[in-house]
Amino acid sequence: MSDTLTAASTRSALERHAYGELKAALTAAPARLGKLWPALSPLERAACWLLLPPKSVAAAVKALSSSARWEAYQTSSVDCLAPLLEGSVSRDFFRSPTRREAALLRAGLAK
């Protein structure tokens, strides 16, 4: 799937709950997420972001625009609105923010 990672194939994998397949594709080509990002829905973006293994995050971040990076950061929270607005992906794939992430988010909101 990594050589054919498109918005349609990503959407299909999510609809089929083929998370392992999508994770493998994103692991093989994390920078591809930057090209896919504008064509994906907010929930699809969040799912892809959270399926990235830690070793692939740096390559994916470099491929994202600054606004996409902020959106990706926001999806790192269990409190993200995407799973509440669209119910296709299990909340089990979402994690709570780290203390540092939560502090940065609070600092950004206080401005």
Protein backbone atom coordinates (compact mmCIF):
# COMPACT_ATOMS: atom_id res chain seq x y z
CA MET A 1 0.00 0.00 0.00
CA SER A 2 2.90 2.43 0.63
CA ASP A 3 3.59 2.87 -3.08
CA THR A 4 -0.12 3.50 -3.69
CA LEU A 5 -0.83 5.58 -0.59
CA THR A 6 -3.53 7.97 -1.80
CA ALA A 7 -6.44 9.72 -0.13
CA ALA A 8 -8.77 7.07 -1.56
CA SER A 9 -6.65 4.14 -0.36
CA THR A 10 -6.27 5.77 3.06
CA ARG A 11 -10.02 6.32 3.32
CA SER A 12 -10.65 2.73 2.23
CA ALA A 13 -8.24 1.33 4.83
CA LEU A 14 -9.92 3.36 7.57
CA GLU A 15 -13.39 2.28 6.47
CA ARG A 16 -12.29 -1.37 6.50
CA HIS A 17 -10.61 -0.88 9.91
CA ALA A 18 -7.35 -2.02 8.28
CA TYR A 19 -5.28 0.01 10.73
CA GLY A 20 -2.27 -2.30 10.54
CA GLU A 21 -2.18 -1.95 6.76
CA LEU A 22 -2.36 1.83 6.95
CA LYS A 23 0.22 1.97 9.74
CA ALA A 24 2.63 -0.11 7.64
CA ALA A 25 2.11 2.19 4.64
CA LEU A 26 2.66 5.32 6.73
CA THR A 27 5.74 3.77 8.33
CA ALA A 28 7.21 3.02 4.90
CA ALA A 29 6.44 6.50 3.52
CA PRO A 30 5.77 8.96 6.38
CA ALA A 31 6.51 12.03 4.26
CA ARG A 32 3.65 11.02 1.97
CA LEU A 33 1.27 12.19 4.71
CA GLY A 34 2.15 15.80 3.84
CA LYS A 35 0.83 15.35 0.31
CA LEU A 36 -2.26 13.49 1.50
CA TRP A 37 -3.15 15.90 4.30
CA PRO A 38 -5.21 18.44 2.30
CA ALA A 39 -7.32 15.68 0.69
CA LEU A 40 -8.20 13.97 4.00
CA SER A 41 -11.04 14.81 6.37
CA PRO A 42 -10.11 15.99 9.88
CA LEU A 43 -10.84 12.54 11.30
CA GLU A 44 -8.80 10.80 8.60
CA ARG A 45 -5.92 13.17 9.31
CA ALA A 46 -6.14 12.45 13.03
CA ALA A 47 -6.23 8.69 12.44
CA CYS A 48 -3.21 8.79 10.14
CA TRP A 49 -1.28 10.98 12.56
CA LEU A 50 -1.97 8.68 15.47
CA LEU A 51 -1.08 5.58 13.47
CA LEU A 52 2.42 6.90 12.77
CA PRO A 53 5.04 5.12 14.85
CA PRO A 54 7.29 7.45 16.88
CA LYS A 55 10.25 6.85 14.55
CA SER A 56 8.23 8.10 11.57
CA VAL A 57 6.83 11.26 13.14
CA ALA A 58 9.87 13.47 12.33
CA ALA A 59 9.71 12.69 8.61
CA ALA A 60 5.95 13.29 8.58
CA VAL A 61 6.29 16.60 10.43
CA LYS A 62 8.83 17.88 7.90
CA ALA A 63 6.34 17.18 5.11
CA LEU A 64 3.45 19.08 6.75
CA SER A 65 2.72 22.78 6.44
CA SER A 66 2.83 24.84 9.63
CA SER A 67 -0.97 24.88 9.91
CA ALA A 68 -1.07 21.12 9.32
CA ARG A 69 1.55 20.65 12.05
CA TRP A 70 -0.66 22.54 14.50
CA GLU A 71 -3.66 20.45 13.49
CA ALA A 72 -1.61 17.26 13.91
CA TYR A 73 -0.53 18.41 17.36
CA GLN A 74 -4.14 19.04 18.34
CA THR A 75 -5.13 15.51 17.30
CA SER A 76 -2.69 14.14 19.85
CA SER A 77 -5.25 14.74 22.59
CA VAL A 78 -8.02 12.41 23.73
CA ASP A 79 -10.13 15.54 23.96
CA CYS A 80 -9.82 16.16 20.20
CA LEU A 81 -13.22 16.93 18.71
CA ALA A 82 -12.77 14.76 15.61
CA PRO A 83 -13.78 11.46 17.25
CA LEU A 84 -16.84 13.13 18.72
CA LEU A 85 -17.91 14.58 15.38
CA GLU A 86 -17.19 11.51 13.27
CA GLY A 87 -17.37 8.05 14.76
CA SER A 88 -15.53 5.90 12.19
CA VAL A 89 -12.34 5.32 14.17
CA SER A 90 -12.13 3.77 17.60
CA ARG A 91 -11.11 6.12 20.40
CA ASP A 92 -8.72 3.36 21.49
CA PHE A 93 -6.21 4.74 18.98
CA PHE A 94 -6.11 8.15 20.68
CA ARG A 95 -3.81 8.90 23.60
CA SER A 96 -3.82 11.54 26.30
CA PRO A 97 -1.39 14.42 25.85
CA THR A 98 1.85 14.31 27.77
CA ARG A 99 2.33 16.83 30.57
CA ARG A 100 4.56 18.88 28.27
CA GLU A 101 2.00 18.84 25.44
CA ALA A 102 -0.79 19.83 27.81
CA ALA A 103 1.31 22.70 29.23
CA LEU A 104 2.14 23.97 25.74
CA LEU A 105 -1.50 23.79 24.74
CA ARG A 106 -2.60 25.66 27.88
CA ALA A 107 0.09 28.30 27.26
CA GLY A 108 -1.13 28.73 23.69
CA LEU A 109 -4.74 29.09 24.82
CA ALA A 110 -3.81 31.68 27.45
CA LYS A 111 -2.41 34.09 24.83
